[in-house]
């Protein structure tokens, strides 16, 4: 069935089709229409779930941690300040090895108040043990939520599905809504390995001495490593059933390219348009869309970028005192390789400033025209 | 009505509480009252240590340790999950300290109580952050010594009235209890178990190291808290029906305060002020109970 849906409504359909059992959420712009739509689904019986209307994001995450350890498929959605407020609980969810799925609508952090898109909120949560998947369009958002439950319930790590504020959350596109029975076949009922259980009383997440803590963390890392292959397998399986795949990274027109631009989120779509036009003019520019940020798919990225002389990375975020975060990750991916590209780290579009085709083209030309970056951080579109 | 203390044990000996601690006694009694179909949430508190480190547990019911501020919303999550699995029978209990209830967890507690989420919340109140080494909380009494309210900079504000706050949420049931009155505590738990919605029990539980009392004095001192009217035993139904559940003797507060090193510095004048405060709070409670009596409810609950 085809419908015209905003990114946020696509999220709600993904959650409904995944037969989530417990939802707990707190409203925040621009996530709000997700919880509105889910409330409607619950009220109208389209989704049989308990929806806990909590008083904060910290409680939202805490309550789905508890519902998940009691054996129910659980979901929340947030944005920006809400995600920051959850921070403590993100560590708890991952450390507890719970297969939660959360949607984060990328929004800038204050001050000053800014409701527009920026990756600073989700990337600040890099080291919490959450898998992070960045989406480019609304179809990918819907499909990724269904895939995310399957991946999370295989590797027992929580997943954050990320979409851009407004450019996706409030922009409508034609979307193919998968058939309910088909999704049921792809994603069966959640049967956790362990759950709070009266028949076998166990203590969860108790005091953990230095004798044990490190092994638990080692296993989380192993879970992350396993996730790369699991996510690829799940995506292929999804493709066989629904005819759409995304990959954890996606190279676009990289063959014979002189330089490759690395993007994530909606900047990818705009970049595709720019790159197509440049090829028409004989300028050989490739694109690498990075969907999976954690675990960082180093081998897949090396596979695409090895042999490329220059790489431009577009970051809609900044780690203060260092630079764009995707650029850092790409640099560290190659640091032990004999053959490695020159990495141009572009910071642009912070706080929802438009990343137009012209802005992207400027970054491409900077990458093409210079043998090495003049500065570690190349700011594009900065005023004054 | 005679109340038996059930013989079944759901808390094993060999736990890690300090000797003479009131808290494990409280939890042991609570689990006896609530029975085996109970799941318990434990936020950061003395109890997160007492029940033992991984891979051990002193509890014979399923337990889940949660972050400091999240006792109530975690209980909400477990309840929602059980309901989705068709289990309406299991009792969900949150067991938090005074810091986790009066301070850092009050937002989540208020949220859950306003939604009237279906669980029993027990606040085991030892009147300070004892697990971190005796720092003042908003449950610390007026002029009590703690490591962050040393003599010279004592706590000059009264203990927060958590019962009034909970009553203000119009929850079906809120009660005070004390580890020195096990039958009263068990009766309240059984009553709470048969109700639905958010049920709150404020349990006074002495901390020998924190109150500066000997390890064999917890029950004696806890009893004095009740008998001096410092900590009356009562219950509130639906936020408005107040009922006293035990008639205290009303002995002078000095007898309670003088037992404890944390009040050793008090002057006669300060003792008199505390007595006045206790009398005023008691009279207020009696007015609330009489209001209930006028509406046809017995003043002393049965």
mmCIF file of C-alpha atoms in Angstrom, chain A residues 32-365:
data_model
loop_
_atom_site.group_PDB
_atom_site.id
_atom_site.type_symbol
_atom_site.label_atom_id
_atom_site.label_comp_id
_atom_site.label_asym_id
_atom_site.label_seq_id
_atom_site.Cartn_x
_atom_site.Cartn_y
_atom_site.Cartn_z
ATOM 1 C CA UNK A 32 6.059 15.224 18.711
ATOM 2 C CA UNK A 33 4.048 13.981 15.769
ATOM 3 C CA UNK A 34 5.542 10.513 16.299
ATOM 4 C CA UNK A 35 3.985 10.226 19.751
ATOM 5 C CA UNK A 36 0.752 11.787 18.527
ATOM 6 C CA UNK A 37 0.423 9.236 15.760
ATOM 7 C CA UNK A 38 1.341 6.356 18.061
ATOM 8 C CA UNK A 39 -1.223 7.548 20.623
ATOM 9 C CA UNK A 40 -3.819 7.465 17.865
ATOM 10 C CA UNK A 41 -2.784 3.957 16.788
ATOM 11 C CA UNK A 42 -3.098 2.765 20.405
ATOM 12 C CA UNK A 43 -6.433 4.527 20.919
ATOM 13 C CA UNK A 44 -7.908 3.149 17.711
ATOM 14 C CA UNK A 45 -6.635 -0.367 18.348
ATOM 15 C CA UNK A 46 -4.363 -0.460 15.299
ATOM 16 C CA UNK A 47 -1.520 -1.145 17.692
ATOM 17 C CA UNK A 48 -2.016 -3.240 20.802
ATOM 18 C CA UNK A 49 0.470 -1.642 23.159
ATOM 19 C CA UNK A 50 0.755 0.056 26.503
ATOM 20 C CA UNK A 51 1.741 3.683 26.062
ATOM 21 C CA UNK A 52 3.190 5.202 29.246
ATOM 22 C CA UNK A 53 2.918 8.965 29.022
ATOM 23 C CA UNK A 54 5.894 9.773 31.215
ATOM 24 C CA UNK A 55 6.922 13.090 32.738
ATOM 25 C CA UNK A 56 10.435 13.188 31.214
ATOM 26 C CA UNK A 57 12.725 11.528 28.712
ATOM 27 C CA UNK A 58 14.831 10.149 31.542
ATOM 28 C CA UNK A 59 11.758 8.271 32.755
ATOM 29 C CA UNK A 60 10.840 7.302 29.175
ATOM 30 C CA UNK A 61 14.086 5.442 28.712
ATOM 31 C CA UNK A 62 14.039 4.031 32.259
ATOM 32 C CA UNK A 63 10.539 2.641 31.841
ATOM 33 C CA UNK A 64 11.246 0.909 28.531
ATOM 34 C CA UNK A 65 14.420 -0.558 30.006
ATOM 35 C CA UNK A 66 12.145 -2.072 32.669
ATOM 36 C CA UNK A 67 9.487 -3.203 30.190
ATOM 37 C CA UNK A 68 12.142 -4.778 27.995
ATOM 38 C CA UNK A 69 13.754 -6.705 30.839
ATOM 39 C CA UNK A 70 10.248 -7.981 31.603
ATOM 40 C CA UNK A 71 10.111 -9.343 28.051
ATOM 41 C CA UNK A 72 8.126 -6.856 25.930
ATOM 42 C CA UNK A 73 9.271 -5.286 22.661
ATOM 43 C CA UNK A 74 9.679 -1.627 23.613
ATOM 44 C CA UNK A 75 10.153 1.721 21.887
ATOM 45 C CA UNK A 76 10.643 5.414 22.511
ATOM 46 C CA UNK A 77 11.355 8.489 20.423
ATOM 47 C CA UNK A 78 13.031 11.766 21.279
ATOM 48 C CA UNK A 79 15.199 14.590 20.094
ATOM 49 C CA UNK A 80 17.977 16.927 21.216
ATOM 50 C CA UNK A 81 17.552 18.040 24.832
ATOM 51 C CA UNK A 82 15.420 14.975 25.463
ATOM 52 C CA UNK A 83 18.163 12.674 24.269
ATOM 53 C CA UNK A 84 20.688 14.561 26.380
ATOM 54 C CA UNK A 85 18.467 14.147 29.437
ATOM 55 C CA UNK A 86 18.344 10.398 28.751
ATOM 56 C CA UNK A 87 22.114 10.081 28.627
ATOM 57 C CA UNK A 88 22.488 8.163 31.896
ATOM 58 C CA UNK A 89 19.812 5.711 30.837
ATOM 59 C CA UNK A 90 21.377 5.146 27.412
ATOM 60 C CA UNK A 91 24.389 3.642 29.156
ATOM 61 C CA UNK A 92 22.041 1.595 31.322
ATOM 62 C CA UNK A 93 20.064 0.249 28.345
ATOM 63 C CA UNK A 94 23.177 -0.830 26.465
ATOM 64 C CA UNK A 95 24.933 -2.214 29.549
ATOM 65 C CA UNK A 96 21.773 -4.180 30.305
ATOM 66 C CA UNK A 97 21.959 -5.643 26.755
ATOM 67 C CA UNK A 98 18.355 -4.775 25.954
ATOM 68 C CA UNK A 99 17.130 -4.787 22.335
ATOM 69 C CA UNK A 100 15.370 -1.428 22.489
ATOM 70 C CA UNK A 101 14.728 0.715 19.456
ATOM 71 C CA UNK A 102 14.606 4.486 19.779
ATOM 72 C CA UNK A 103 14.081 7.102 17.134
ATOM 73 C CA UNK A 104 16.023 10.313 17.488
ATOM 74 C CA UNK A 105 15.026 13.217 15.304
ATOM 75 C CA UNK A 106 18.315 15.099 14.896
ATOM 76 C CA UNK A 107 17.971 18.576 16.401
ATOM 77 C CA UNK A 108 20.492 21.096 17.657
ATOM 78 C CA UNK A 109 21.192 21.462 21.359
ATOM 79 C CA UNK A 110 20.766 24.771 23.144
ATOM 80 C CA UNK A 111 21.544 27.383 24.045
ATOM 81 C CA UNK A 112 20.126 29.300 22.291
ATOM 82 C CA UNK A 113 17.018 27.348 21.617
ATOM 83 C CA UNK A 114 17.161 25.809 18.176
ATOM 84 C CA UNK A 115 14.704 23.209 16.921
ATOM 85 C CA UNK A 116 16.376 22.609 13.558
ATOM 86 C CA UNK A 117 18.475 19.754 12.332
ATOM 87 C CA UNK A 118 22.008 19.099 13.595
ATOM 88 C CA UNK A 119 23.724 15.810 14.411
ATOM 89 C CA UNK A 120 25.222 17.023 17.679
ATOM 90 C CA UNK A 121 22.543 15.375 19.810
ATOM 91 C CA UNK A 122 22.923 11.812 18.568
ATOM 92 C CA UNK A 123 26.685 11.957 18.046
ATOM 93 C CA UNK A 124 27.140 13.117 21.661
ATOM 94 C CA UNK A 125 25.811 9.683 22.577
ATOM 95 C CA UNK A 126 28.490 7.912 20.554
ATOM 96 C CA UNK A 127 30.074 6.038 23.446
ATOM 97 C CA UNK A 128 26.929 4.820 25.220
ATOM 98 C CA UNK A 129 26.890 1.406 23.526
ATOM 99 C CA UNK A 130 23.991 2.151 21.178
ATOM 100 C CA UNK A 131 23.997 1.141 17.543
ATOM 101 C CA UNK A 132 23.286 4.244 15.424
ATOM 102 C CA UNK A 133 21.649 4.175 11.990
ATOM 103 C CA UNK A 134 21.209 7.405 9.985
ATOM 104 C CA UNK A 135 18.419 7.557 7.419
ATOM 105 C CA UNK A 136 18.220 9.456 4.159
ATOM 106 C CA UNK A 137 14.522 9.360 3.302
ATOM 107 C CA UNK A 138 11.173 8.413 4.796
ATOM 108 C CA UNK A 139 10.981 4.987 3.197
ATOM 109 C CA UNK A 140 14.347 4.187 4.695
ATOM 110 C CA UNK A 141 13.087 5.410 8.078
ATOM 111 C CA UNK A 142 10.132 3.032 8.059
ATOM 112 C CA UNK A 143 12.114 0.074 6.767
ATOM 113 C CA UNK A 144 15.002 0.721 9.160
ATOM 114 C CA UNK A 145 12.749 0.567 12.214
ATOM 115 C CA UNK A 146 11.542 -2.884 11.253
ATOM 116 C CA UNK A 147 15.100 -3.993 10.510
ATOM 117 C CA UNK A 148 16.341 -2.406 13.743
ATOM 118 C CA UNK A 149 14.168 -4.596 15.951
ATOM 119 C CA UNK A 150 15.461 -7.669 14.157
ATOM 120 C CA UNK A 151 19.098 -6.596 14.502
ATOM 121 C CA UNK A 152 18.705 -5.518 18.144
ATOM 122 C CA UNK A 153 16.965 -8.741 19.109
ATOM 123 C CA UNK A 154 19.830 -10.714 17.551
ATOM 124 C CA UNK A 155 22.811 -8.883 19.046
ATOM 125 C CA UNK A 156 21.147 -7.658 22.266
ATOM 126 C CA UNK A 157 22.222 -4.064 21.877
ATOM 127 C CA UNK A 158 19.834 -1.116 21.595
ATOM 128 C CA UNK A 159 19.478 0.809 18.332
ATOM 129 C CA UNK A 160 18.993 4.491 17.668
ATOM 130 C CA UNK A 161 17.366 5.220 14.308
ATOM 131 C CA UNK A 162 18.180 8.788 13.351
ATOM 132 C CA UNK A 163 16.405 11.146 10.973
ATOM 133 C CA UNK A 164 16.853 14.848 10.228
ATOM 134 C CA UNK A 165 14.521 17.376 11.832
ATOM 135 C CA UNK A 166 11.947 18.798 9.409
ATOM 136 C CA UNK A 167 13.778 17.708 6.227
ATOM 137 C CA UNK A 168 12.471 14.226 7.026
ATOM 138 C CA UNK A 169 10.371 14.491 10.178
ATOM 139 C CA UNK A 170 7.903 16.966 8.694
ATOM 140 C CA UNK A 171 8.363 16.426 4.964
ATOM 141 C CA UNK A 172 5.965 14.084 3.195
ATOM 142 C CA UNK A 173 6.930 11.559 0.577
ATOM 143 C CA UNK A 174 5.236 8.633 -1.115
ATOM 144 C CA UNK A 175 6.008 5.554 0.919
ATOM 145 C CA UNK A 176 5.334 1.900 0.369
ATOM 146 C CA UNK A 177 3.861 0.538 3.602
ATOM 147 C CA UNK A 178 4.756 -3.126 3.931
ATOM 148 C CA UNK A 179 2.018 -5.661 4.388
ATOM 149 C CA UNK A 180 1.378 -6.530 8.045
ATOM 150 C CA UNK A 181 1.573 -10.309 7.585
ATOM 151 C CA UNK A 182 4.772 -9.929 5.599
ATOM 152 C CA UNK A 183 6.331 -7.957 8.434
ATOM 153 C CA UNK A 184 5.150 -10.571 10.925
ATOM 154 C CA UNK A 185 6.986 -13.166 8.861
ATOM 155 C CA UNK A 186 10.137 -11.048 8.766
ATOM 156 C CA UNK A 187 9.991 -10.035 12.425
ATOM 157 C CA UNK A 188 8.421 -12.712 14.639
ATOM 158 C CA UNK A 189 7.328 -12.145 18.239
ATOM 159 C CA UNK A 190 10.045 -11.061 20.663
ATOM 160 C CA UNK A 191 11.225 -14.050 22.688
ATOM 161 C CA UNK A 192 14.069 -12.829 24.890
ATOM 162 C CA UNK A 193 16.745 -15.179 26.179
ATOM 163 C CA UNK A 194 16.194 -13.837 29.687
ATOM 164 C CA UNK A 195 13.418 -11.902 31.351
ATOM 165 C CA UNK A 196 12.134 -11.154 34.854
ATOM 166 C CA UNK A 197 10.430 -14.412 35.640
ATOM 167 C CA UNK A 198 8.660 -15.637 38.783
ATOM 168 C CA UNK A 199 9.548 -19.258 38.039
ATOM 169 C CA UNK A 200 13.267 -18.528 37.942
ATOM 170 C CA UNK A 201 13.878 -15.533 40.200
ATOM 171 C CA UNK A 202 17.062 -13.769 39.194
ATOM 172 C CA UNK A 203 18.679 -10.456 40.054
ATOM 173 C CA UNK A 204 19.339 -8.142 37.117
ATOM 174 C CA UNK A 205 21.980 -5.401 36.839
ATOM 175 C CA UNK A 206 23.192 -5.645 40.434
ATOM 176 C CA UNK A 207 26.462 -4.626 41.945
ATOM 177 C CA UNK A 208 29.298 -5.681 39.643
ATOM 178 C CA UNK A 209 32.836 -5.883 40.979
ATOM 179 C CA UNK A 210 36.087 -5.394 39.031
ATOM 180 C CA UNK A 211 36.154 -9.206 38.804
ATOM 181 C CA UNK A 212 33.258 -9.157 36.343
ATOM 182 C CA UNK A 213 32.735 -5.645 34.940
ATOM 183 C CA UNK A 214 35.421 -5.772 32.281
ATOM 184 C CA UNK A 215 34.151 -9.015 30.744
ATOM 185 C CA UNK A 216 30.659 -7.535 30.449
ATOM 186 C CA UNK A 217 32.138 -4.595 28.550
ATOM 187 C CA UNK A 218 34.243 -6.884 26.383
ATOM 188 C CA UNK A 219 31.074 -8.745 25.446
ATOM 189 C CA UNK A 220 29.351 -5.492 24.521
ATOM 190 C CA UNK A 221 32.202 -4.723 22.162
ATOM 191 C CA UNK A 222 31.926 -8.219 20.677
ATOM 192 C CA UNK A 223 28.212 -7.563 20.234
ATOM 193 C CA UNK A 224 29.069 -4.385 18.343
ATOM 194 C CA UNK A 225 31.521 -6.257 16.129
ATOM 195 C CA UNK A 226 28.916 -8.912 15.394
ATOM 196 C CA UNK A 227 26.382 -6.198 14.530
ATOM 197 C CA UNK A 228 28.101 -5.313 11.247
ATOM 198 C CA UNK A 229 27.472 -8.747 9.748
ATOM 199 C CA UNK A 230 24.062 -9.147 11.383
ATOM 200 C CA UNK A 231 22.875 -5.820 9.999
ATOM 201 C CA UNK A 232 24.041 -6.741 6.498
ATOM 202 C CA UNK A 233 22.269 -10.109 6.709
ATOM 203 C CA UNK A 234 19.053 -8.543 8.011
ATOM 204 C CA UNK A 235 19.142 -5.939 5.245
ATOM 205 C CA UNK A 236 19.618 -8.632 2.593
ATOM 206 C CA UNK A 237 16.773 -10.663 4.045
ATOM 207 C CA UNK A 238 14.611 -7.545 4.060
ATOM 208 C CA UNK A 239 15.532 -6.967 0.452
ATOM 209 C CA UNK A 240 14.528 -10.476 -0.566
ATOM 210 C CA UNK A 241 11.156 -10.051 1.107
ATOM 211 C CA UNK A 242 10.333 -6.420 0.387
ATOM 212 C CA UNK A 243 12.518 -5.536 -2.583
ATOM 213 C CA UNK A 244 14.440 -2.719 -0.869
ATOM 214 C CA UNK A 245 17.940 -2.737 0.622
ATOM 215 C CA UNK A 246 20.120 0.024 1.978
ATOM 216 C CA UNK A 247 23.419 -1.474 3.093
ATOM 217 C CA UNK A 248 25.282 -0.182 6.122
ATOM 218 C CA UNK A 249 27.212 2.089 3.771
ATOM 219 C CA UNK A 250 26.268 2.882 0.194
ATOM 220 C CA UNK A 251 28.778 3.944 -2.449
ATOM 221 C CA UNK A 252 27.287 6.036 -5.248
ATOM 222 C CA UNK A 253 29.156 6.618 -8.513
ATOM 223 C CA UNK A 254 32.489 5.957 -6.817
ATOM 224 C CA UNK A 255 34.018 4.025 -9.692
ATOM 225 C CA UNK A 256 36.689 6.095 -11.447
ATOM 226 C CA UNK A 257 35.937 9.017 -9.144
ATOM 227 C CA UNK A 258 38.796 11.454 -8.464
ATOM 228 C CA UNK A 259 37.374 12.397 -5.084
ATOM 229 C CA UNK A 260 34.675 10.896 -2.888
ATOM 230 C CA UNK A 261 32.385 12.839 -0.594
ATOM 231 C CA UNK A 262 31.212 11.149 2.617
ATOM 232 C CA UNK A 263 27.728 12.059 3.872
ATOM 233 C CA UNK A 264 24.990 10.962 6.212
ATOM 234 C CA UNK A 265 21.306 11.864 6.600
ATOM 235 C CA UNK A 266 19.488 14.090 4.119
ATOM 236 C CA UNK A 267 22.687 15.784 2.955
ATOM 237 C CA UNK A 268 23.168 12.533 1.029
ATOM 238 C CA UNK A 269 20.110 13.116 -1.176
ATOM 239 C CA UNK A 270 21.159 16.653 -2.027
ATOM 240 C CA UNK A 271 24.684 15.424 -2.729
ATOM 241 C CA UNK A 272 23.366 12.808 -5.169
ATOM 242 C CA UNK A 273 21.803 15.601 -7.243
ATOM 243 C CA UNK A 274 24.984 17.675 -7.198
ATOM 244 C CA UNK A 275 27.169 14.731 -8.111
ATOM 245 C CA UNK A 276 24.959 13.673 -11.017
ATOM 246 C CA UNK A 277 25.238 17.188 -12.431
ATOM 247 C CA UNK A 278 28.998 17.306 -11.972
ATOM 248 C CA UNK A 279 29.445 13.994 -13.803
ATOM 249 C CA UNK A 280 27.542 15.512 -16.714
ATOM 250 C CA UNK A 281 30.182 18.237 -16.739
ATOM 251 C CA UNK A 282 32.902 15.610 -16.681
ATOM 252 C CA UNK A 283 33.814 16.116 -13.036
ATOM 253 C CA UNK A 284 34.348 12.712 -11.459
ATOM 254 C CA UNK A 285 32.990 12.836 -7.939
ATOM 255 C CA UNK A 286 31.767 9.843 -5.959
ATOM 256 C CA UNK A 287 29.592 9.667 -2.871
ATOM 257 C CA UNK A 288 29.746 7.402 0.164
ATOM 258 C CA UNK A 289 26.652 7.422 2.319
ATOM 259 C CA UNK A 290 27.388 6.218 5.833
ATOM 260 C CA UNK A 291 24.219 4.793 7.332
ATOM 261 C CA UNK A 292 25.762 2.923 10.236
ATOM 262 C CA UNK A 293 27.764 5.135 12.575
ATOM 263 C CA UNK A 294 28.033 2.699 15.497
ATOM 264 C CA UNK A 295 29.528 0.240 15.121
ATOM 265 C CA UNK A 296 31.643 2.202 12.666
ATOM 266 C CA UNK A 297 31.894 -0.033 9.570
ATOM 267 C CA UNK A 298 35.646 0.416 9.055
ATOM 268 C CA UNK A 299 36.210 -2.482 6.666
ATOM 269 C CA UNK A 300 33.289 -1.501 4.426
ATOM 270 C CA UNK A 301 34.504 2.095 4.348
ATOM 271 C CA UNK A 302 38.054 1.039 3.577
ATOM 272 C CA UNK A 303 36.661 -1.139 0.806
ATOM 273 C CA UNK A 304 35.156 1.914 -0.874
ATOM 274 C CA UNK A 305 37.740 4.586 -0.115
ATOM 275 C CA UNK A 306 40.961 2.614 -0.489
ATOM 276 C CA UNK A 307 42.871 3.971 -3.443
ATOM 277 C CA UNK A 308 40.910 7.211 -3.469
ATOM 278 C CA UNK A 309 43.329 10.093 -3.269
ATOM 279 C CA UNK A 310 41.094 12.667 -1.597
ATOM 280 C CA UNK A 311 37.974 12.322 0.516
ATOM 281 C CA UNK A 312 35.687 15.174 1.584
ATOM 282 C CA UNK A 313 33.610 14.480 4.687
ATOM 283 C CA UNK A 314 30.512 16.563 5.352
ATOM 284 C CA UNK A 315 29.719 16.945 9.024
ATOM 285 C CA UNK A 316 26.563 18.568 10.301
ATOM 286 C CA UNK A 317 28.078 18.501 13.770
ATOM 287 C CA UNK A 318 31.218 19.494 15.589
ATOM 288 C CA UNK A 319 33.222 18.055 18.427
ATOM 289 C CA UNK A 320 34.521 21.235 19.992
ATOM 290 C CA UNK A 321 38.280 21.297 20.142
ATOM 291 C CA UNK A 322 38.673 18.714 17.419
ATOM 292 C CA UNK A 323 36.319 18.919 14.429
ATOM 293 C CA UNK A 324 33.575 17.141 12.531
ATOM 294 C CA UNK A 325 32.904 13.739 14.008
ATOM 295 C CA UNK A 326 32.449 11.694 10.824
ATOM 296 C CA UNK A 327 35.730 13.159 9.550
ATOM 297 C CA UNK A 328 37.520 12.042 12.710
ATOM 298 C CA UNK A 329 36.103 8.554 12.342
ATOM 299 C CA UNK A 330 37.210 8.337 8.709
ATOM 300 C CA UNK A 331 40.710 9.566 9.608
ATOM 301 C CA UNK A 332 41.040 7.000 12.404
ATOM 302 C CA UNK A 333 39.775 4.251 10.073
ATOM 303 C CA UNK A 334 42.817 4.796 7.864
ATOM 304 C CA UNK A 335 45.504 5.812 10.327
ATOM 305 C CA UNK A 336 47.260 2.412 10.317
ATOM 306 C CA UNK A 337 46.978 1.909 6.550
ATOM 307 C CA UNK A 338 49.995 2.482 4.316
ATOM 308 C CA UNK A 339 47.782 3.812 1.575
ATOM 309 C CA UNK A 340 45.342 6.369 2.877
ATOM 310 C CA UNK A 341 43.310 9.240 1.448
ATOM 311 C CA UNK A 342 43.756 12.878 2.310
ATOM 312 C CA UNK A 343 40.727 13.727 4.421
ATOM 313 C CA UNK A 344 39.017 17.126 4.033
ATOM 314 C CA UNK A 345 36.752 17.710 7.011
ATOM 315 C CA UNK A 346 33.880 20.083 6.224
ATOM 316 C CA UNK A 347 31.610 21.466 8.919
ATOM 317 C CA UNK A 348 28.360 22.945 7.638
ATOM 318 C CA UNK A 349 24.632 23.246 8.211
ATOM 319 C CA UNK A 350 24.786 23.522 12.004
ATOM 320 C CA UNK A 351 21.540 24.349 13.767
ATOM 321 C CA UNK A 352 19.515 23.712 10.613
ATOM 322 C CA UNK A 353 21.322 26.132 8.301
ATOM 323 C CA UNK A 354 20.479 24.973 4.776
ATOM 324 C CA UNK A 355 22.925 22.654 3.106
ATOM 325 C CA UNK A 356 22.069 23.610 -0.455
ATOM 326 C CA UNK A 357 23.468 22.107 -3.672
ATOM 327 C CA UNK A 358 25.680 25.214 -3.955
ATOM 328 C CA UNK A 359 27.171 24.638 -0.512
ATOM 329 C CA UNK A 360 27.906 21.017 -1.285
ATOM 330 C CA UNK A 361 29.429 21.962 -4.620
ATOM 331 C CA UNK A 362 31.703 24.429 -2.876
ATOM 332 C CA UNK A 363 32.981 21.654 -0.616
ATOM 333 C CA UNK A 364 33.529 19.395 -3.605
ATOM 334 C CA UNK A 365 35.549 22.096 -5.378
#
